[in-house]
Amino acid sequence: MALPIQQQARIWAVIAAVAFVLLWLLGDVILPFLLGGALAYLLDPLADRLERLGLSRTWAVAVIALGVVLGFVAAVLLLIPTLIRQTSQLVQTAPELFTGLRDWLAARFPELMDDSSTIRGQLDAIGAGVQARGGEILEGLLSSAMGLLNLLMLFVVVPVVAVYLLVDWDRMVARIDELLPREHAPTIRQLAREVDRTLASFVRGQGLVCLILGTYYAVALALVGLNFGLVVGAVAGLVTFIPYVGALVGGVLAIGLALFQFWGDWVWIGAVAGIFVAGQMIEGNVLTPRLVGGSVGLHPVWLLFALAVFGTLFGFVGMLVAVPFAASLGVFARFAVARYQQSALYSGGPTAMPPPVAPPAPPATPPERAWRGN
C-alpha cells in the first residue's frame, strides 16, 4: 500500500531539516569533502571520455590526477607568488592611490575638498582602512597556525577525497539509483538529469569562461604595462560568473589604476578601457554561447540571493552549496509550475494527465548515463 502524499512530504521535510542542521553543525569539518566532491563532479566527464578512449577507470583517474598536479605545481611556481606580491603591493599602495584621487579632486573641485570636507575625510579613511584591513587579512592568512593547518588539510584531504570519489563515481550513482523510491524513481531521474544539465552548463561552462577571461585580462593589462594587472585580471575573472559584474568591477578598478598611473596619456588609458570592452564582447558573443549555451535557469539575481543567504547562514561552506542548491531549486520550481499548469487548480476543469516519463535506460547503459542523459 502506497504511503499518502502528506506522509511522504513530512518524511522528506524531516530529511531536509536534518541535512540543514548537519550542514550548520559540521560547517568547516565537511569543507574538504564538499570540495573533493565538487572536484570529482567537475572532472567526471573527462574521466568518462578517457574511458571511451580505452583506458580503465583507474588509469583515467591517474592521468587526470597527474595533469592536475602538474598544473597546480606550475601555478604555484609561476603565478601564485606574483599574485600574492601584487596583492600585497596594491594593499600597501591604497593610501597613495586615494591621496592622488583626493589631490586630483582638490585641483578641480576645491570647494568640495577643503580640510573640513566630508569627501576628503572619507577618501583618507578608505585608503587607511584598505591598508589596515588588507594587511590584517594577509597577515592572518600567512601567519595563523590554524589557518596554515587548515590550508594543509585542504591540500591533503581534498585531492584524496576527489580521487576516491572519481574512481567510484559510476558505482555510487548506481547505488543511489537503487535506493530511489520505486514509485517516484522515473520522475527523480528526470529531475536529476535536468539538475545535472543546469549545473554542468553553468559550473563547468562558466568556470571555463572565468578562467579564459581572467587570463585574457591579466595578460592584456600586463602588456599595456598596468601595475597590478595580474590582480585586476584575477578579480575580474573570478566574478565573471555574474553577467557584466566582472567587466564592471575589473574595468572600474583597472581604469582607476590607469588614471593614476597614466594620467595625461589618454592613449594608454583608452587601451585599458578597450581591453574590458573587447572582453565583454568576446564573452557575450563567443565564450558564453559556446561554453555555457542558452539559458540554464540561473538568473544572476537569484544566484546572488542564494550566495548571500547561504553565505550568511553557513559561511564559506554555504557559498559552495549555494550554486547547486539554487540550480536544483530552479529545476524543482519549473517542475512544480508545469504540474500546476496541468492541474484543475490552473485550468478550472478536469486535471490534465502529465506526459509519460521516459522509462529508465536499459541495464547495458551505465547508470550514470541514465542520470546525465548522455
Short mmCIF file of C-alpha atoms in Angstrom, two decimals:
data_model
loop_
_atom_site.label_atom_id
_atom_site.label_comp_id
_atom_site.label_asym_id
_atom_site.label_seq_id
_atom_site.Cartn_x
_atom_site.Cartn_y
_atom_site.Cartn_z
CA MET A 1 0.00 0.00 0.00
CA ALA A 2 1.47 3.36 -1.06
CA LEU A 3 2.15 5.98 1.59
CA PRO A 4 -0.16 9.02 1.48
CA ILE A 5 1.41 12.03 -0.17
CA GLN A 6 1.16 14.05 3.05
CA GLN A 7 3.15 11.46 4.97
CA GLN A 8 5.78 11.28 2.23
CA ALA A 9 6.08 15.07 2.30
CA ARG A 10 6.59 15.05 6.07
CA ILE A 11 9.32 12.40 5.82
CA TRP A 12 11.23 14.30 3.14
CA ALA A 13 10.82 17.55 5.06
CA VAL A 14 12.40 15.91 8.12
CA ILE A 15 15.28 14.60 5.98
CA ALA A 16 15.86 18.08 4.53
CA ALA A 17 15.79 19.64 8.01
CA VAL A 18 18.32 17.11 9.30
CA ALA A 19 20.60 17.86 6.32
CA PHE A 20 20.45 21.60 7.05
CA VAL A 21 21.19 21.05 10.75
CA LEU A 22 24.18 18.84 9.90
CA LEU A 23 25.44 21.47 7.48
CA TRP A 24 25.10 24.08 10.21
CA LEU A 25 26.84 21.99 12.89
CA LEU A 26 29.64 20.42 10.86
CA GLY A 27 30.50 23.51 8.80
CA ASP A 28 34.26 23.60 8.30
CA VAL A 29 34.61 19.89 9.06
CA ILE A 30 32.87 18.89 5.84
CA LEU A 31 34.51 21.60 3.74
CA PRO A 32 37.30 19.32 2.35
CA PHE A 33 34.73 16.66 1.49
CA LEU A 34 32.45 19.13 -0.27
CA LEU A 35 35.40 20.50 -2.25
CA GLY A 36 36.54 16.97 -3.10
CA GLY A 37 33.06 16.02 -4.23
CA ALA A 38 32.75 19.17 -6.35
CA LEU A 39 36.14 18.47 -7.95
CA ALA A 40 35.15 14.88 -8.70
CA TYR A 41 31.87 16.07 -10.25
CA LEU A 42 33.70 18.56 -12.45
CA LEU A 43 36.27 16.01 -13.64
CA ASP A 44 33.92 13.04 -14.13
CA PRO A 45 33.08 13.84 -17.81
CA LEU A 46 36.80 13.94 -18.58
CA ALA A 47 37.24 10.54 -16.93
CA ASP A 48 34.32 9.20 -19.00
CA ARG A 49 35.95 10.43 -22.22
CA LEU A 50 39.25 8.79 -21.31
CA GLU A 51 37.37 5.56 -20.63
CA ARG A 52 35.79 5.75 -24.07
CA LEU A 53 39.29 6.09 -25.50
CA GLY A 54 40.18 2.71 -24.00
CA LEU A 55 41.63 3.48 -20.55
CA SER A 56 40.34 1.77 -17.45
CA ARG A 57 38.66 3.93 -14.84
CA THR A 58 41.68 3.72 -12.55
CA TRP A 59 44.12 4.74 -15.28
CA ALA A 60 41.82 7.53 -16.42
CA VAL A 61 41.74 8.94 -12.88
CA ALA A 62 45.53 8.56 -12.63
CA VAL A 63 46.04 10.55 -15.84
CA ILE A 64 43.67 13.28 -14.63
CA ALA A 65 45.35 13.44 -11.21
CA LEU A 66 48.79 13.74 -12.82
CA GLY A 67 47.59 16.57 -15.06
CA VAL A 68 46.01 18.42 -12.11
CA VAL A 69 49.17 18.05 -10.02
CA LEU A 70 51.37 19.36 -12.84
CA GLY A 71 49.02 22.30 -13.43
CA PHE A 72 48.97 23.11 -9.71
CA VAL A 73 52.76 22.96 -9.43
CA ALA A 74 53.10 25.24 -12.47
CA ALA A 75 50.64 27.72 -10.93
CA VAL A 76 52.50 27.68 -7.61
CA LEU A 77 55.86 28.27 -9.28
CA LEU A 78 54.79 30.80 -11.90
CA LEU A 79 51.61 32.63 -10.92
CA ILE A 80 50.75 32.46 -7.23
CA PRO A 81 53.92 34.20 -5.90
CA THR A 82 53.40 37.08 -8.36
CA LEU A 83 49.70 37.30 -7.48
CA ILE A 84 50.47 37.43 -3.74
CA ARG A 85 53.20 40.03 -4.25
CA GLN A 86 51.00 42.28 -6.39
CA THR A 87 48.09 41.95 -3.96
CA SER A 88 50.33 42.94 -1.05
CA GLN A 89 51.73 45.88 -3.04
CA LEU A 90 48.22 47.01 -4.02
CA VAL A 91 47.14 46.95 -0.36
CA GLN A 92 50.19 48.98 0.65
CA THR A 93 49.69 51.44 -2.23
CA ALA A 94 45.98 52.02 -1.50
CA PRO A 95 46.52 55.15 0.69
CA GLU A 96 48.72 56.69 -2.03
CA LEU A 97 46.06 55.99 -4.67
CA PHE A 98 43.34 57.63 -2.62
CA THR A 99 45.65 60.55 -1.81
CA GLY A 100 46.20 61.04 -5.54
CA LEU A 101 42.45 60.95 -6.13
CA ARG A 102 41.96 63.47 -3.35
CA ASP A 103 44.58 65.82 -4.83
CA TRP A 104 43.02 65.50 -8.30
CA LEU A 105 39.59 66.38 -6.91
CA ALA A 106 41.08 69.24 -4.89
CA ALA A 107 42.67 70.74 -8.00
CA ARG A 108 39.42 70.68 -9.98
CA PHE A 109 36.76 70.98 -7.26
CA PRO A 110 38.42 72.95 -4.44
CA GLU A 111 35.12 73.78 -2.79
CA LEU A 112 34.49 70.08 -2.21
CA MET A 113 37.93 69.23 -0.86
CA ASP A 114 38.70 71.73 1.91
CA ASP A 115 40.07 70.46 5.21
CA SER A 116 36.61 70.05 6.71
CA SER A 117 35.15 68.32 3.64
CA THR A 118 33.36 65.04 4.20
CA ILE A 119 34.61 63.70 0.86
CA ARG A 120 38.24 64.36 1.81
CA GLY A 121 37.80 62.65 5.15
CA GLN A 122 36.13 59.65 3.56
CA LEU A 123 38.88 59.20 0.96
CA ASP A 124 41.55 59.32 3.67
CA ALA A 125 39.57 56.87 5.80
CA ILE A 126 39.01 54.45 2.89
CA GLY A 127 42.69 54.43 1.95
CA ALA A 128 43.83 53.83 5.51
CA GLY A 129 41.13 51.23 6.04
CA VAL A 130 42.08 49.24 2.96
CA GLN A 131 45.71 49.23 4.04
CA ALA A 132 44.91 48.24 7.62
CA ARG A 133 42.31 45.61 6.83
CA GLY A 134 44.22 44.24 3.86
CA GLY A 135 47.34 43.93 5.98
CA GLU A 136 45.39 42.17 8.70
CA ILE A 137 43.90 39.69 6.22
CA LEU A 138 47.25 38.90 4.60
CA GLU A 139 48.95 38.60 7.97
CA GLY A 140 46.19 36.36 9.25
CA LEU A 141 46.35 34.10 6.21
CA LEU A 142 50.12 33.80 6.27
CA SER A 143 50.89 33.70 9.99
CA SER A 144 47.94 31.97 11.64
CA ALA A 145 48.93 28.47 12.70
CA MET A 146 45.34 27.31 12.49
CA GLY A 147 44.98 28.85 9.04
CA LEU A 148 48.10 27.06 7.82
CA LEU A 149 46.88 23.80 9.36
CA ASN A 150 43.51 24.14 7.66
CA LEU A 151 45.22 25.01 4.39
CA LEU A 152 47.42 21.93 4.64
CA MET A 153 44.35 19.82 5.44
CA LEU A 154 42.65 21.14 2.32
CA PHE A 155 45.69 20.37 0.15
CA VAL A 156 45.92 16.85 1.56
CA VAL A 157 42.30 15.81 2.10
CA VAL A 158 40.62 17.39 -0.94
CA PRO A 159 42.73 15.56 -3.58
CA VAL A 160 42.39 12.23 -1.74
CA VAL A 161 38.60 12.59 -1.46
CA ALA A 162 38.34 13.68 -5.10
CA VAL A 163 40.38 10.71 -6.36
CA TYR A 164 38.39 8.14 -4.38
CA LEU A 165 35.06 9.65 -5.43
CA LEU A 166 36.16 9.89 -9.06
CA VAL A 167 37.18 6.22 -9.14
CA ASP A 168 33.87 5.09 -7.59
CA TRP A 169 31.59 7.66 -9.23
CA ASP A 170 29.67 5.29 -11.50
CA ARG A 171 29.19 2.76 -8.71
CA MET A 172 27.94 5.47 -6.34
CA VAL A 173 25.45 6.73 -8.90
CA ALA A 174 24.24 3.17 -9.48
CA ARG A 175 23.83 2.61 -5.74
CA ILE A 176 21.88 5.85 -5.32
CA ASP A 177 19.68 4.84 -8.25
CA GLU A 178 18.90 1.54 -6.49
CA LEU A 179 17.83 3.42 -3.34
CA LEU A 180 15.37 5.73 -5.08
CA PRO A 181 11.71 5.30 -4.07
CA ARG A 182 10.34 2.99 -6.78
CA GLU A 183 7.09 4.92 -7.13
CA HIS A 184 8.90 8.18 -7.93
CA ALA A 185 12.15 6.86 -9.47
CA PRO A 186 11.36 7.90 -13.10
CA THR A 187 10.42 11.43 -12.03
CA ILE A 188 13.51 11.73 -9.79
CA ARG A 189 15.75 10.56 -12.65
CA GLN A 190 14.19 13.13 -14.95
CA LEU A 191 14.73 15.92 -12.39
CA ALA A 192 18.28 14.70 -11.70
CA ARG A 193 19.11 14.87 -15.42
CA GLU A 194 17.74 18.42 -15.56
CA VAL A 195 19.69 19.48 -12.46
CA ASP A 196 22.86 17.93 -13.89
CA ARG A 197 22.33 19.71 -17.22
CA THR A 198 21.88 23.04 -15.43
CA LEU A 199 24.88 22.55 -13.16
CA ALA A 200 27.10 21.27 -15.97
CA SER A 201 26.17 24.17 -18.23
CA PHE A 202 26.69 26.76 -15.53
CA VAL A 203 29.53 25.47 -13.33
CA ARG A 204 31.73 23.82 -15.94
CA GLY A 205 30.93 26.25 -18.76
CA GLN A 206 31.03 29.40 -16.67
CA GLY A 207 34.16 28.19 -14.91
CA LEU A 208 35.93 27.97 -18.26
CA VAL A 209 34.64 31.42 -19.20
CA CYS A 210 36.01 32.84 -15.93
CA LEU A 211 39.39 31.16 -16.47
CA ILE A 212 39.70 32.33 -20.08
CA LEU A 213 38.61 35.91 -19.37
CA GLY A 214 40.76 36.17 -16.24
CA THR A 215 43.79 35.03 -18.23
CA TYR A 216 42.95 37.43 -21.06
CA TYR A 217 42.53 40.41 -18.74
CA ALA A 218 45.74 39.65 -16.81
CA VAL A 219 47.87 39.17 -19.95
CA ALA A 220 46.39 42.16 -21.79
CA LEU A 221 46.79 44.51 -18.83
CA ALA A 222 50.36 43.31 -18.32
CA LEU A 223 51.13 44.01 -21.99
CA VAL A 224 49.98 47.63 -21.70
CA GLY A 225 52.13 47.98 -18.59
CA LEU A 226 49.39 48.49 -15.98
CA ASN A 227 50.61 48.00 -12.43
CA PHE A 228 48.79 45.20 -10.56
CA GLY A 229 47.38 43.89 -13.84
CA LEU A 230 47.52 40.29 -12.63
CA VAL A 231 45.43 41.09 -9.55
CA VAL A 232 42.88 43.04 -11.59
CA GLY A 233 42.64 40.20 -14.13
CA ALA A 234 42.17 37.62 -11.37
CA VAL A 235 39.43 39.68 -9.70
CA ALA A 236 37.64 40.34 -13.00
CA GLY A 237 37.80 36.68 -13.99
CA LEU A 238 36.64 35.48 -10.57
CA VAL A 239 33.37 37.45 -10.63
CA THR A 240 32.65 36.96 -14.32
CA PHE A 241 30.11 34.24 -13.45
CA ILE A 242 27.70 37.12 -12.75
CA PRO A 243 26.96 38.75 -16.13
CA TYR A 244 28.51 42.20 -16.59
CA VAL A 245 29.78 42.32 -12.99
CA GLY A 246 33.24 41.00 -13.86
CA ALA A 247 33.76 43.56 -16.61
CA LEU A 248 32.26 46.33 -14.46
CA VAL A 249 34.31 45.63 -11.32
CA GLY A 250 37.51 44.87 -13.20
CA GLY A 251 37.00 47.79 -15.58
CA VAL A 252 36.44 50.33 -12.79
CA LEU A 253 39.46 49.04 -10.87
CA ALA A 254 41.72 48.92 -13.95
CA ILE A 255 40.66 52.33 -15.30
CA GLY A 256 41.11 53.86 -11.84
CA LEU A 257 44.65 52.47 -11.66
CA ALA A 258 45.29 53.60 -15.24
CA LEU A 259 44.17 57.15 -14.44
CA PHE A 260 46.59 57.20 -11.52
CA GLN A 261 49.46 55.65 -13.49
CA PHE A 262 48.96 57.12 -16.99
CA TRP A 263 47.36 60.49 -16.17
CA GLY A 264 47.57 62.69 -19.25
CA ASP A 265 48.47 59.79 -21.56
CA TRP A 266 44.95 59.12 -22.85
CA VAL A 267 46.05 56.52 -25.40
CA TRP A 268 47.05 54.03 -22.67
CA ILE A 269 44.00 54.86 -20.55
CA GLY A 270 41.83 54.21 -23.62
CA ALA A 271 43.73 50.97 -24.24
CA VAL A 272 42.88 49.76 -20.72
CA ALA A 273 39.21 50.63 -21.24
CA GLY A 274 39.26 48.93 -24.66
CA ILE A 275 40.57 45.72 -23.10
CA PHE A 276 37.43 45.39 -21.00
CA VAL A 277 35.11 46.42 -23.83
CA ALA A 278 36.69 43.73 -26.02
CA GLY A 279 36.49 41.21 -23.17
CA GLN A 280 32.79 41.89 -22.72
CA MET A 281 32.17 41.45 -26.46
CA ILE A 282 34.17 38.20 -26.55
CA GLU A 283 32.27 36.89 -23.53
CA GLY A 284 28.82 37.75 -24.84
CA ASN A 285 29.30 36.73 -28.48
CA VAL A 286 31.78 33.84 -28.36
CA LEU A 287 32.55 32.32 -24.96
CA THR A 288 29.17 32.23 -23.23
CA PRO A 289 27.17 30.94 -26.25
CA ARG A 290 29.73 28.22 -26.98
CA LEU A 291 30.72 27.12 -23.47
CA VAL A 292 27.61 27.82 -21.39
CA GLY A 293 24.90 27.61 -24.05
CA GLY A 294 21.49 29.17 -23.74
CA SER A 295 19.65 29.99 -20.58
CA VAL A 296 20.28 27.43 -17.86
CA GLY A 297 17.69 28.82 -15.49
CA LEU A 298 20.08 30.59 -13.10
CA HIS A 299 19.19 34.26 -13.10
CA PRO A 300 22.01 36.45 -11.71
CA VAL A 301 19.71 37.99 -9.07
CA TRP A 302 18.59 34.54 -7.90
CA LEU A 303 22.20 33.38 -7.77
CA LEU A 304 23.28 36.44 -5.77
CA PHE A 305 20.39 35.90 -3.36
CA ALA A 306 21.34 32.24 -2.83
CA LEU A 307 25.01 33.13 -2.29
CA ALA A 308 24.09 35.85 0.21
CA VAL A 309 21.65 33.69 2.19
CA PHE A 310 23.80 30.56 2.33
CA GLY A 311 26.97 32.55 2.94
CA THR A 312 25.33 34.29 5.89
CA LEU A 313 23.91 31.10 7.35
CA PHE A 314 26.76 28.65 6.75
CA GLY A 315 29.83 30.76 5.85
CA PHE A 316 32.15 29.60 3.09
CA VAL A 317 30.63 26.11 3.10
CA GLY A 318 27.24 27.66 2.44
CA MET A 319 28.60 29.56 -0.55
CA LEU A 320 29.83 26.27 -2.01
CA VAL A 321 26.39 24.72 -1.53
CA ALA A 322 24.53 27.79 -2.82
CA VAL A 323 25.08 27.22 -6.56
CA PRO A 324 23.90 23.57 -6.71
CA PHE A 325 21.05 24.40 -4.35
CA ALA A 326 19.98 27.35 -6.50
CA ALA A 327 20.16 25.24 -9.66
CA SER A 328 18.21 22.40 -8.06
CA LEU A 329 15.56 24.68 -6.63
CA GLY A 330 15.14 26.33 -10.03
CA VAL A 331 14.57 22.93 -11.66
CA PHE A 332 12.08 21.94 -8.94
CA ALA A 333 10.26 25.25 -9.29
CA ARG A 334 9.88 24.81 -13.06
CA PHE A 335 8.66 21.25 -12.48
CA ALA A 336 6.12 22.47 -9.91
CA VAL A 337 4.90 25.20 -12.26
CA ALA A 338 4.48 22.67 -15.09
CA ARG A 339 2.45 20.37 -12.83
CA TYR A 340 0.39 23.32 -11.62
CA GLN A 341 -0.44 24.27 -15.23
CA GLN A 342 -1.63 20.68 -15.79
CA SER A 343 -3.87 20.74 -12.71
CA ALA A 344 -7.52 21.62 -12.24
CA LEU A 345 -6.44 24.49 -9.98
CA TYR A 346 -4.96 26.22 -13.04
CA SER A 347 -7.44 25.22 -15.75
CA GLY A 348 -10.59 25.12 -13.68
CA GLY A 349 -11.52 21.81 -15.30
CA PRO A 350 -10.52 18.15 -15.05
CA THR A 351 -6.87 17.54 -14.18
CA ALA A 352 -4.67 17.12 -17.24
CA MET A 353 -2.58 14.00 -17.21
CA PRO A 354 1.15 14.75 -17.25
CA PRO A 355 3.11 13.41 -20.21
CA PRO A 356 4.55 9.95 -19.63
CA VAL A 357 8.08 9.89 -18.24
CA ALA A 358 10.62 8.06 -20.35
CA PRO A 359 11.48 4.63 -18.93
CA PRO A 360 14.92 4.16 -17.34
CA ALA A 361 17.85 3.28 -19.56
CA PRO A 362 18.40 -0.41 -20.30
CA PRO A 363 20.81 -2.31 -17.99
CA ALA A 364 23.60 -2.21 -20.62
CA THR A 365 23.83 1.58 -20.21
CA PRO A 366 25.89 2.68 -17.18
CA PRO A 367 23.61 4.18 -14.51
CA GLU A 368 25.43 7.49 -14.67
CA ARG A 369 24.46 7.90 -18.33
CA ALA A 370 20.83 7.45 -17.32
CA TRP A 371 21.17 10.30 -14.84
CA ARG A 372 23.19 12.55 -17.14
CA GLY A 373 21.22 11.80 -20.25
CA ASN A 374 24.31 11.39 -22.43
#
